[in-house]
CSV table of C-alpha atoms and ligand atoms in Angstrom, one decimal:
chain,number,residue,atom,x,y,z
A,1,MET,CA,-63.5,277.8,92.6
A,2,SER,CA,-62.0,279.6,95.6
A,3,LEU,CA,-64.1,281.3,98.2
A,4,TYR,CA,-62.9,284.7,97.1
A,5,ALA,CA,-63.9,284.0,93.5
A,6,MET,CA,-67.5,283.4,94.6
A,7,PHE,CA,-67.9,287.0,95.8
A,8,LYS,CA,-66.1,288.7,92.9
A,9,GLY,CA,-68.3,290.3,90.3
A,10,LYS,CA,-67.9,290.9,86.6
A,11,GLY,CA,-66.5,294.0,85.1
A,12,PRO,CA,-67.6,296.2,82.1
A,13,SER,CA,-66.4,293.5,79.7
A,14,GLY,CA,-68.9,291.1,81.0
A,15,PHE,CA,-66.2,288.9,82.4
A,16,GLY,CA,-64.4,289.0,85.7
A,17,TYR,CA,-62.3,287.2,88.3
A,18,ALA,CA,-64.1,283.9,88.1
A,19,SER,CA,-64.3,283.8,84.3
A,20,SER,CA,-62.3,280.9,82.7
A,21,ALA,CA,-60.4,280.7,79.5
A,22,GLU,CA,-63.3,278.6,78.1
A,23,ASP,CA,-65.8,281.3,79.1
A,24,VAL,CA,-64.0,284.2,77.4
A,25,THR,CA,-63.6,282.2,74.2
A,26,ALA,CA,-67.0,280.5,74.2
A,27,GLY,CA,-68.7,280.6,70.7
A,28,LEU,CA,-65.5,281.8,69.0
A,29,SER,CA,-64.1,280.0,66.0
A,30,LEU,CA,-60.3,280.5,65.7
A,31,THR,CA,-60.0,278.4,62.7
A,32,GLY,CA,-57.4,280.0,60.4
A,33,LYS,CA,-55.7,281.8,63.2
A,34,THR,CA,-52.1,281.1,64.3
A,35,ILE,CA,-51.1,281.8,67.8
A,36,LEU,CA,-47.6,281.6,69.3
A,37,ILE,CA,-47.5,280.9,73.1
A,38,THR,CA,-44.3,280.8,75.1
A,39,GLY,CA,-44.2,278.5,78.2
A,40,CYS,CA,-46.8,276.2,76.6
A,41,ASN,CA,-45.7,273.1,78.7
A,42,SER,CA,-47.0,274.4,82.1
A,43,GLY,CA,-49.5,276.3,84.0
A,44,LEU,CA,-51.3,279.2,82.3
A,45,GLY,CA,-49.5,278.7,79.0
A,46,PHE,CA,-50.6,275.1,78.8
A,47,GLU,CA,-54.2,276.0,79.6
A,48,ALA,CA,-54.2,278.9,77.1
A,49,MET,CA,-52.8,276.4,74.4
A,50,ARG,CA,-55.4,273.8,75.3
A,51,VAL,CA,-58.4,276.2,75.0
A,52,LEU,CA,-57.2,278.2,72.0
A,53,ALA,CA,-56.4,275.0,70.1
A,54,MET,CA,-59.8,273.6,71.1
A,55,ARG,CA,-61.4,276.7,69.5
A,56,GLY,CA,-59.6,275.9,66.2
A,57,ALA,CA,-56.4,278.0,66.3
A,58,HIS,CA,-53.1,276.6,65.1
A,59,ILE,CA,-50.9,276.9,68.1
A,60,ILE,CA,-47.1,277.4,67.8
A,61,GLY,CA,-46.2,276.2,71.3
A,62,ALA,CA,-42.8,277.3,72.6
A,63,ALA,CA,-40.9,275.6,75.5
A,64,ARG,CA,-37.3,275.4,76.5
A,65,THR,CA,-36.8,272.4,74.2
A,66,ALA,CA,-38.7,271.2,71.2
A,67,GLU,CA,-39.2,267.8,72.9
A,68,LYS,CA,-41.0,269.6,75.8
A,69,ALA,CA,-43.1,271.7,73.5
A,70,THR,CA,-44.1,268.7,71.3
A,71,ALA,CA,-44.9,266.5,74.3
A,72,ALA,CA,-47.2,269.3,75.7
A,73,GLY,CA,-48.8,269.8,72.3
A,74,LYS,CA,-49.7,266.1,72.1
A,75,GLN,CA,-51.7,266.4,75.3
A,76,VAL,CA,-54.3,268.8,73.7
A,77,THR,CA,-56.9,268.5,71.0
A,78,GLY,CA,-56.1,270.6,67.9
A,79,LYS,CA,-53.2,271.6,65.8
A,80,VAL,CA,-50.0,272.4,67.7
A,81,THR,CA,-46.5,272.9,66.3
A,82,GLY,CA,-43.9,272.6,69.1
A,83,VAL,CA,-40.8,274.8,68.9
A,84,ALA,CA,-37.8,275.3,71.1
A,85,CYS,CA,-37.3,278.7,72.8
A,86,GLU,CA,-35.0,278.9,75.8
A,87,LEU,CA,-35.6,282.6,76.7
A,88,SER,CA,-32.4,282.9,78.7
A,89,ASP,CA,-30.3,281.9,75.7
A,90,PRO,CA,-30.4,284.4,72.8
A,91,LYS,CA,-29.2,281.8,70.4
A,92,SER,CA,-32.2,279.7,71.1
A,93,VAL,CA,-34.6,282.6,70.9
A,94,ARG,CA,-33.1,283.7,67.6
A,95,ALA,CA,-33.3,280.1,66.3
A,96,CYS,CA,-37.0,280.1,67.4
A,97,VAL,CA,-37.6,283.3,65.4
A,98,GLU,CA,-36.1,281.6,62.3
A,99,THR,CA,-38.0,278.4,62.9
A,100,VAL,CA,-41.3,280.3,63.1
A,101,LYS,CA,-40.5,282.4,60.0
A,102,GLY,CA,-39.7,279.1,58.2
A,103,LEU,CA,-43.2,277.9,58.9
A,104,GLY,CA,-44.3,280.5,56.4
A,105,VAL,CA,-47.4,281.6,58.5
A,106,LYS,CA,-48.6,285.0,59.6
A,107,LEU,CA,-49.0,285.2,63.4
A,108,ASP,CA,-52.3,286.5,64.5
A,109,VAL,CA,-51.3,286.5,68.2
A,110,ILE,CA,-48.1,286.2,70.2
A,111,ILE,CA,-48.7,285.5,73.9
A,112,ALA,CA,-45.4,286.2,75.8
A,113,ASN,CA,-46.4,284.0,78.7
A,114,ALA,CA,-43.3,282.2,80.0
A,115,GLY,CA,-41.7,283.4,83.2
A,116,ILE,CA,-39.8,282.7,86.4
A,117,MET,CA,-40.4,284.2,89.8
A,118,ALA,CA,-38.6,285.4,92.9
A,119,LEU,CA,-35.4,283.4,92.6
A,120,PRO,CA,-34.0,283.4,96.2
A,121,LYS,CA,-30.4,284.1,95.2
A,122,LEU,CA,-29.1,286.3,92.4
A,123,LYS,CA,-28.7,284.4,89.2
A,124,GLN,CA,-27.5,286.0,85.9
A,125,ALA,CA,-27.5,285.4,82.2
A,126,PHE,CA,-24.8,287.2,80.2
A,127,GLY,CA,-24.2,289.5,83.3
A,128,TYR,CA,-27.9,290.5,83.7
A,129,GLU,CA,-30.2,289.4,86.5
A,130,LEU,CA,-32.0,286.3,85.3
A,131,GLN,CA,-35.6,287.3,85.8
A,132,PHE,CA,-35.1,290.5,83.9
A,133,PHE,CA,-33.3,288.6,81.2
A,134,THR,CA,-35.7,285.7,80.9
A,135,ASN,CA,-39.0,287.5,81.4
A,136,HIS,CA,-38.2,290.7,79.5
A,137,ILE,CA,-35.1,290.4,77.3
A,138,GLY,CA,-35.9,286.9,76.0
A,139,HIS,CA,-39.4,288.0,75.0
A,140,PHE,CA,-38.0,291.3,73.6
A,141,ILE,CA,-35.7,289.3,71.2
A,142,LEU,CA,-38.5,286.9,70.3
A,143,VAL,CA,-41.3,289.5,69.6
A,144,THR,CA,-39.1,292.1,67.9
A,145,GLY,CA,-37.7,289.3,65.7
A,146,LEU,CA,-41.2,288.3,64.6
A,147,LEU,CA,-42.7,291.7,64.0
A,148,ASP,CA,-42.5,291.1,60.2
A,149,THR,CA,-44.6,287.9,60.5
A,150,LEU,CA,-47.5,289.6,62.3
A,151,SER,CA,-50.8,289.7,60.5
A,152,ASP,CA,-52.5,293.0,59.9
A,153,ASP,CA,-54.6,293.0,63.0
A,154,ALA,CA,-52.3,290.9,65.1
A,155,ARG,CA,-52.2,291.1,68.9
A,156,VAL,CA,-49.2,290.9,71.1
A,157,VAL,CA,-50.1,289.9,74.6
A,158,VAL,CA,-47.5,290.2,77.4
A,159,LEU,CA,-47.9,288.4,80.8
A,160,SER,CA,-47.0,290.9,83.6
A,161,SER,CA,-48.2,290.6,87.2
A,162,ALA,CA,-49.6,292.7,90.0
A,163,ALA,CA,-46.1,292.0,91.4
A,164,HIS,CA,-45.0,294.9,89.2
A,165,LEU,CA,-46.3,297.1,92.0
A,166,GLY,CA,-43.3,295.8,94.1
A,167,ALA,CA,-40.7,297.0,91.4
A,168,PRO,CA,-38.0,299.3,92.8
A,169,LYS,CA,-38.6,303.1,93.0
A,170,GLY,CA,-38.5,304.3,89.4
A,171,GLY,CA,-39.6,301.0,88.0
A,172,ILE,CA,-36.4,299.8,86.4
A,173,GLU,CA,-33.0,300.1,88.1
A,174,PHE,CA,-31.1,300.9,84.9
A,175,ASP,CA,-27.8,301.1,86.9
A,176,ASN,CA,-28.3,297.7,88.5
A,177,LEU,CA,-29.6,295.4,85.7
A,178,SER,CA,-26.9,292.9,86.8
A,179,GLY,CA,-28.4,292.7,90.2
A,180,GLU,CA,-24.9,293.0,91.7
A,181,ARG,CA,-25.5,296.4,93.4
A,182,GLY,CA,-28.3,294.8,95.5
A,183,TYR,CA,-30.7,291.9,95.0
A,184,LYS,CA,-34.1,291.3,96.5
A,185,PRO,CA,-36.1,288.4,94.9
A,186,TRP,CA,-39.5,290.0,94.8
A,187,ALA,CA,-38.2,293.5,93.8
A,188,ALA,CA,-36.3,291.8,90.9
A,189,TYR,CA,-39.4,289.8,89.8
A,190,GLY,CA,-41.4,293.0,90.2
A,191,GLN,CA,-38.9,294.9,88.0
A,192,SER,CA,-39.1,292.2,85.3
A,193,LYS,CA,-42.9,292.4,85.3
A,194,PHE,CA,-42.8,296.2,85.3
A,195,ALA,CA,-40.5,295.8,82.2
A,196,ASN,CA,-43.2,293.6,80.6
A,197,ILE,CA,-45.7,296.5,80.9
A,198,LEU,CA,-43.3,299.1,79.6
A,199,PHE,CA,-42.5,296.7,76.7
A,200,ALA,CA,-46.1,296.3,75.7
A,201,LYS,CA,-46.7,300.0,76.0
A,202,GLU,CA,-43.8,301.1,73.9
A,203,LEU,CA,-44.6,298.3,71.3
A,204,ALA,CA,-48.2,299.6,71.1
A,205,LYS,CA,-46.8,303.1,70.4
A,206,ARG,CA,-44.5,301.8,67.7
A,207,LEU,CA,-47.4,299.8,66.2
A,208,ALA,CA,-49.8,302.7,66.3
A,209,GLY,CA,-51.8,303.1,63.0
A,210,THR,CA,-50.9,299.6,61.8
A,211,GLY,CA,-54.0,297.8,63.1
A,212,LYS,CA,-51.6,295.7,65.3
A,213,THR,CA,-51.9,295.9,69.0
A,214,ALA,CA,-49.9,295.2,72.2
A,215,ASN,CA,-51.2,294.9,75.7
A,216,ALA,CA,-50.0,293.6,79.1
A,217,LEU,CA,-51.9,291.8,81.9
A,218,HIS,CA,-52.0,290.4,85.3
A,219,PRO,CA,-53.5,286.9,85.2
A,220,GLY,CA,-54.4,286.7,88.9
A,221,VAL,CA,-52.8,284.5,91.6
A,222,ILE,CA,-52.9,280.9,90.6
A,223,PRO,CA,-51.3,277.8,92.1
A,224,THR,CA,-49.1,276.8,89.1
A,225,LYS,CA,-45.5,275.7,89.2
A,226,LEU,CA,-44.3,279.3,89.2
A,227,SER,CA,-43.3,279.0,92.8
A,228,ARG,CA,-40.9,276.2,92.0
A,229,ASN,CA,-37.8,278.4,92.0
A,230,MET,CA,-38.5,280.2,95.3
A,231,GLY,CA,-36.7,277.6,97.4
A,232,MET,CA,-39.6,277.2,99.9
A,233,PRO,CA,-39.8,274.0,102.0
A,234,PRO,CA,-42.3,271.8,100.1
A,235,ILE,CA,-44.8,271.8,103.0
A,236,VAL,CA,-45.0,275.6,103.1
A,237,GLU,CA,-45.3,275.7,99.3
A,238,SER,CA,-48.1,273.3,99.3
A,239,LEU,CA,-49.9,275.1,102.1
A,240,ILE,CA,-49.7,278.5,100.4
A,241,PHE,CA,-50.1,277.5,96.8
A,242,GLY,CA,-52.0,274.3,97.3
A,243,GLY,CA,-54.8,273.5,99.8
A,244,ILE,CA,-55.5,276.6,101.9
A,245,GLY,CA,-54.4,279.3,99.6
A,246,GLY,CA,-56.0,277.7,96.6
A,247,ALA,CA,-59.3,277.2,98.4
A,248,LEU,CA,-59.5,280.6,99.9
A,249,PHE,CA,-58.3,283.2,97.5
A,250,MET,CA,-56.6,281.9,94.4
A,251,LYS,CA,-57.9,281.4,90.9
A,252,ASN,CA,-57.8,277.9,89.4
A,253,VAL,CA,-55.7,277.5,86.2
A,254,GLY,CA,-58.7,277.9,83.9
A,255,GLN,CA,-59.5,281.2,85.5
A,256,GLY,CA,-55.8,282.2,85.5
A,257,ALA,CA,-55.6,281.7,81.7
A,258,ALA,CA,-58.8,283.7,81.1
A,259,THR,CA,-57.3,287.1,80.9
A,260,GLU,CA,-54.6,286.2,78.4
A,261,CYS,CA,-57.1,284.4,76.2
A,262,TYR,CA,-59.5,287.3,76.5
A,263,VAL,CA,-56.9,289.9,75.4
A,264,ALA,CA,-55.6,287.5,72.7
A,265,VAL,CA,-58.8,286.7,70.9
A,266,ASN,CA,-62.0,288.2,72.3
A,267,PRO,CA,-63.6,290.6,69.7
A,268,LYS,CA,-64.3,293.1,72.5
A,269,VAL,CA,-60.5,293.8,72.7
A,270,ALA,CA,-60.1,294.5,68.9
A,271,GLY,CA,-58.2,297.7,68.5
A,272,VAL,CA,-57.4,298.1,72.2
A,273,THR,CA,-53.8,298.8,72.6
A,274,GLY,CA,-51.2,299.9,75.2
A,275,ALA,CA,-53.5,298.8,78.0
A,276,TYR,CA,-53.0,296.7,81.1
A,277,PHE,CA,-55.7,294.1,82.0
A,278,ALA,CA,-56.6,292.2,85.1
A,279,ASP,CA,-59.6,289.9,85.5
A,280,CYS,CA,-60.5,290.4,81.8
A,281,ASN,CA,-60.9,294.1,82.2
A,282,ILE,CA,-58.7,297.2,81.7
A,283,LYS,CA,-57.0,298.2,84.9
A,284,ALA,CA,-54.6,301.0,85.9
A,285,PRO,CA,-51.1,299.7,86.5
A,286,ARG,CA,-48.7,301.5,88.9
A,287,ALA,CA,-48.7,305.2,87.8
A,288,ASP,CA,-45.0,305.2,86.6
A,289,ALA,CA,-45.6,302.1,84.4
A,290,ASN,CA,-47.6,304.6,82.2
A,291,ASP,CA,-44.6,306.9,81.7
A,292,PRO,CA,-43.9,306.9,78.0
A,293,ALA,CA,-40.4,308.2,78.5
A,294,LEU,CA,-39.6,305.3,80.8
A,295,ALA,CA,-41.0,302.9,78.2
A,296,ALA,CA,-39.0,304.5,75.4
A,297,LYS,CA,-35.8,304.3,77.6
A,298,LEU,CA,-36.3,300.6,78.4
A,299,TRP,CA,-36.7,299.8,74.7
A,300,GLU,CA,-33.5,301.7,73.8
A,301,VAL,CA,-31.6,300.0,76.7
A,302,SER,CA,-33.0,296.6,75.7
A,303,GLU,CA,-31.8,297.2,72.1
A,304,LYS,CA,-28.3,298.0,73.4
A,305,ILE,CA,-28.3,294.9,75.6
A,306,VAL,CA,-29.4,292.7,72.7
A,307,ALA,CA,-26.8,294.2,70.4
A,308,GLY,CA,-24.1,293.3,73.0
A,309,LEU,CA,-25.0,289.7,73.3
A,310,PRO,CA,-23.0,287.0,71.5
A,311,ALA,CA,-24.3,286.3,68.0
B,401,NAP,N1,-49.3,281.9,88.6
B,401,NAP,C1,-49.5,283.1,89.1
B,401,NAP,O1,-50.0,283.3,90.2
B,401,NAP,C2,-49.0,284.3,88.3
B,401,NAP,C3,-49.3,285.6,88.8
B,401,NAP,C4,-48.9,286.7,88.1
B,401,NAP,C5,-48.2,286.5,86.9
B,401,NAP,N2,-48.0,285.3,86.4
B,401,NAP,C6,-47.2,285.1,85.2
B,401,NAP,O2,-47.9,284.2,84.4
B,401,NAP,C7,-46.9,283.6,83.5
B,401,NAP,C8,-47.1,282.1,83.4
B,401,NAP,O3,-46.7,281.5,84.7
B,401,NAP,P1,-47.4,280.2,85.3
B,401,NAP,O4,-48.1,280.6,86.5
B,401,NAP,O5,-48.1,279.5,84.3
B,401,NAP,O6,-46.0,279.5,85.7
B,401,NAP,P2,-45.4,278.0,85.4
B,401,NAP,O7,-46.4,277.0,85.5
B,401,NAP,O8,-44.1,278.0,86.2
B,401,NAP,O9,-45.1,278.2,83.8
B,401,NAP,C9,-44.0,279.0,83.4
B,401,NAP,C10,-43.6,278.6,82.0
B,401,NAP,O10,-42.5,279.4,81.7
B,401,NAP,C11,-41.5,278.6,81.2
B,401,NAP,N3,-40.2,279.2,81.3
B,401,NAP,C12,-39.5,279.5,82.5
B,401,NAP,N4,-38.3,279.9,82.2
B,401,NAP,C13,-38.1,279.8,80.8
B,401,NAP,C14,-37.0,280.0,80.0
B,401,NAP,N5,-35.8,280.4,80.4
B,401,NAP,N6,-37.2,279.7,78.7
B,401,NAP,C15,-38.3,279.3,78.2
B,401,NAP,N7,-39.4,279.0,79.0
B,401,NAP,C16,-39.3,279.3,80.3
B,401,NAP,C17,-41.6,277.3,82.0
B,401,NAP,O11,-40.9,276.2,81.4
B,401,NAP,P3,-40.3,275.0,82.3
B,401,NAP,O12,-41.5,274.3,82.7
B,401,NAP,O13,-39.4,274.3,81.3
B,401,NAP,O14,-39.5,275.7,83.4
B,401,NAP,C18,-43.1,277.1,82.0
B,401,NAP,O15,-43.5,276.6,80.7
B,401,NAP,C19,-45.5,284.1,83.9
B,401,NAP,O16,-45.1,285.1,83.1
B,401,NAP,C20,-45.8,284.6,85.3
B,401,NAP,O17,-44.9,285.7,85.7
B,401,NAP,C21,-48.3,284.1,87.1
């Protein structure tokens, strides 16, 4: 546990910064539940898979390839079905939707967990900035493709980040989704994470009255492999994300996976929808991330983007 974690208290939920995924699921039986998690082979996704499978859930673990997903699943105790889902490739995401539908199960939870962060140079997929495409559009295709398979009280949980605070003015640069009119690594990551919040909010609105919910969250700052694409010299990376940073102010991976597991399965979150969580408690995101018109616009633009992608 980091030094910072020792001084952080709990919130109204009874959990807080230092709570772990095991803490927030203690005593719960998830037998009979089916949970899809993207990015199951690394970091927070792997830890969430491990803990939720240990509590009895059938995990559909998604990774870029079926081999990666299956290999990750073999490392945990419980029932895991590995599926391929390369989020930057719509064909792969659509195939994943069909594979999951083919399993003939109802999904109780989807955790849209996978992500990439702060790529130093502009990269694109299908003409769109890669973080926006991977973190938002990939999950948009996956989740909207699976809406029919959700159980009556299903929860959609979208991993955002406090980095959404660094999104450009207005949240989403609709006139620069390619990144070609200006690219800043953290602003682009922030925009993709801002999009994750807007997506959860608009989905919550669309699911209103159905019993199904959608929420977004910030997991904390955790030394996972998320920094791998930032192009930092290894020594700097290990100083910030390893020894000093980890010891002073970061969460460990168990604590980092707590909020997604809490929002995914804890009974205290039943019926809560359209919210943003951090440290296992509801928190206010940046004010404009609460703008329903902006959320509706992103949904509409996302649908148009998806419609224009190769079949
Ligand atoms: N760690 C933090 O401090 C922190 C803070 C705020 C928010 N978050 C969010 O938490 C989530 C999990 O991150 P993490 O910290 O666990 O990072 P991580 O260890 O790097 O895990 C990220 C996962 O996403 C997968 N992924 C990346 N690009 C993908 C793609 N195109 N298609 C399919 N899967 C892809 C990775 O697969 P590969 O291993 O194959 O690349 C990996 O499984 C992310 O959404 C991140 O934005 C993390």
